[in-house]
Amino acid sequence: MTVKRKLIAGNWKMNASFSSNEALVKALVTGLDALKAQVGQPSLPDVLVCPPAPYWAQVSALLEGSSIAQGAQDVSEHDKGAYTGELSLSMLKEFKVDHVILGHSERRRYQFQNDSLICHKVFQAMNAGLTPIVCVGETQDEREQGQTWAVIKRQVMSALSMLPVDFDRVVVAYEPVWAIGTGLTATPVMAQEVHAYIRSLLEPRTTHAKALRILYGGSMNAANAQALLAQPDVDGGLIGSAALSSSDFLSIISSAVARNP
Ligand code: PGA
């Protein structure tokens, strides 16, 4: 049986500088090499970093020759033109950015992005050959009012609604809004419940549902990663704060090493 590789993705958000990026990426590349020497390439998870756009060139140069991929934190749904402040998919591709986070709760909240816009972005990203990481998650209020399942269903179904039957490249990230940057984390049991539900929503849409990766995000750190990643439907993590520390991020990567493949 082939074991699904986990995906450990770092979302740096608006945290970066030439000097901090250099130190972080160099430490990650060295640390991942050391881990590879220990456990072998086949057991390593896939690793991705998503820096702010002005640093893509620097980060892709630093990642040259390593197995770490680079992602963006958002992208325009338009190809080009008069869209001040936006970045296009072709720009991402020129910088070897092959993943893109879409529908992050901070973009939904501060940039007023809605389900319909996110659905168009997912469609365009897939058409351009990138892998979208589609973020979904309920707020504290929605959880307390028992709306978690309805919110997740609405966000997942809407985000994927324009994709052809049998899509095979999307990553979904379950990020409960109340757990992002707060130090609160969904328990492994809570995360597993929602992940299994998300997979059940994917099943009627694609025969690849079992192979698609569903990441957990929301205060994942070196201390809780092992237990979260041990859940059968938790296929990796989307990590914010802890992705800014090379030792924390490497420790999360070690927690995702495949055991007894
Ligand atoms: P956090 O952020 O790990 O700091 O909670 C996760 C995210 O927003 O992707």
PDB file of N, CA and C in Angstrom, residues 27 73 87 89 116 173 212 225 255:
ATOM      1  N   ALA A  27      18.362  27.556   7.269  1.00  0.00           N
ATOM      2  CA  ALA A  27      18.220  26.585   8.373  1.00  0.00           C
ATOM      3  C   ALA A  27      17.251  25.463   7.989  1.00  0.00           C
ATOM      4  N   GLN A  73       0.322  33.600  -1.124  1.00  0.00           N
ATOM      5  CA  GLN A  73      -0.709  33.722  -0.083  1.00  0.00           C
ATOM      6  C   GLN A  73      -2.075  34.108  -0.654  1.00  0.00           C
ATOM      7  N   LEU A  87      -1.938  40.548  -8.032  1.00  0.00           N
ATOM      8  CA  LEU A  87      -0.870  39.731  -8.617  1.00  0.00           C
ATOM      9  C   LEU A  87      -1.518  38.631  -9.440  1.00  0.00           C
ATOM     10  N   LEU A  89      -1.672  35.021 -11.902  1.00  0.00           N
ATOM     11  CA  LEU A  89      -1.147  33.654 -11.915  1.00  0.00           C
ATOM     12  C   LEU A  89       0.116  33.546 -12.762  1.00  0.00           C
ATOM     13  N   SER A 116     -17.958  33.280  -3.573  1.00  0.00           N
ATOM     14  CA  SER A 116     -18.028  33.305  -5.026  1.00  0.00           C
ATOM     15  C   SER A 116     -16.679  33.735  -5.633  1.00  0.00           C
ATOM     16  N   ALA A 173      -7.557  23.116   3.407  1.00  0.00           N
ATOM     17  CA  ALA A 173      -7.011  23.338   4.757  1.00  0.00           C
ATOM     18  C   ALA A 173      -8.165  23.695   5.685  1.00  0.00           C
ATOM     19  N   LEU A 212      -6.529  13.038  -1.882  1.00  0.00           N
ATOM     20  CA  LEU A 212      -6.349  14.491  -1.719  1.00  0.00           C
ATOM     21  C   LEU A 212      -5.965  14.798  -0.281  1.00  0.00           C
ATOM     22  N   ALA A 225       1.785  19.052  17.146  1.00  0.00           N
ATOM     23  CA  ALA A 225       1.732  18.550  15.770  1.00  0.00           C
ATOM     24  C   ALA A 225       1.595  17.029  15.697  1.00  0.00           C
ATOM     25  N   SER A 255       7.563  15.541  12.820  1.00  0.00           N
ATOM     26  CA  SER A 255       6.345  14.857  13.290  1.00  0.00           C
ATOM     27  C   SER A 255       5.549  14.274  12.119  1.00  0.00           C
TER      28      SER A 255
END
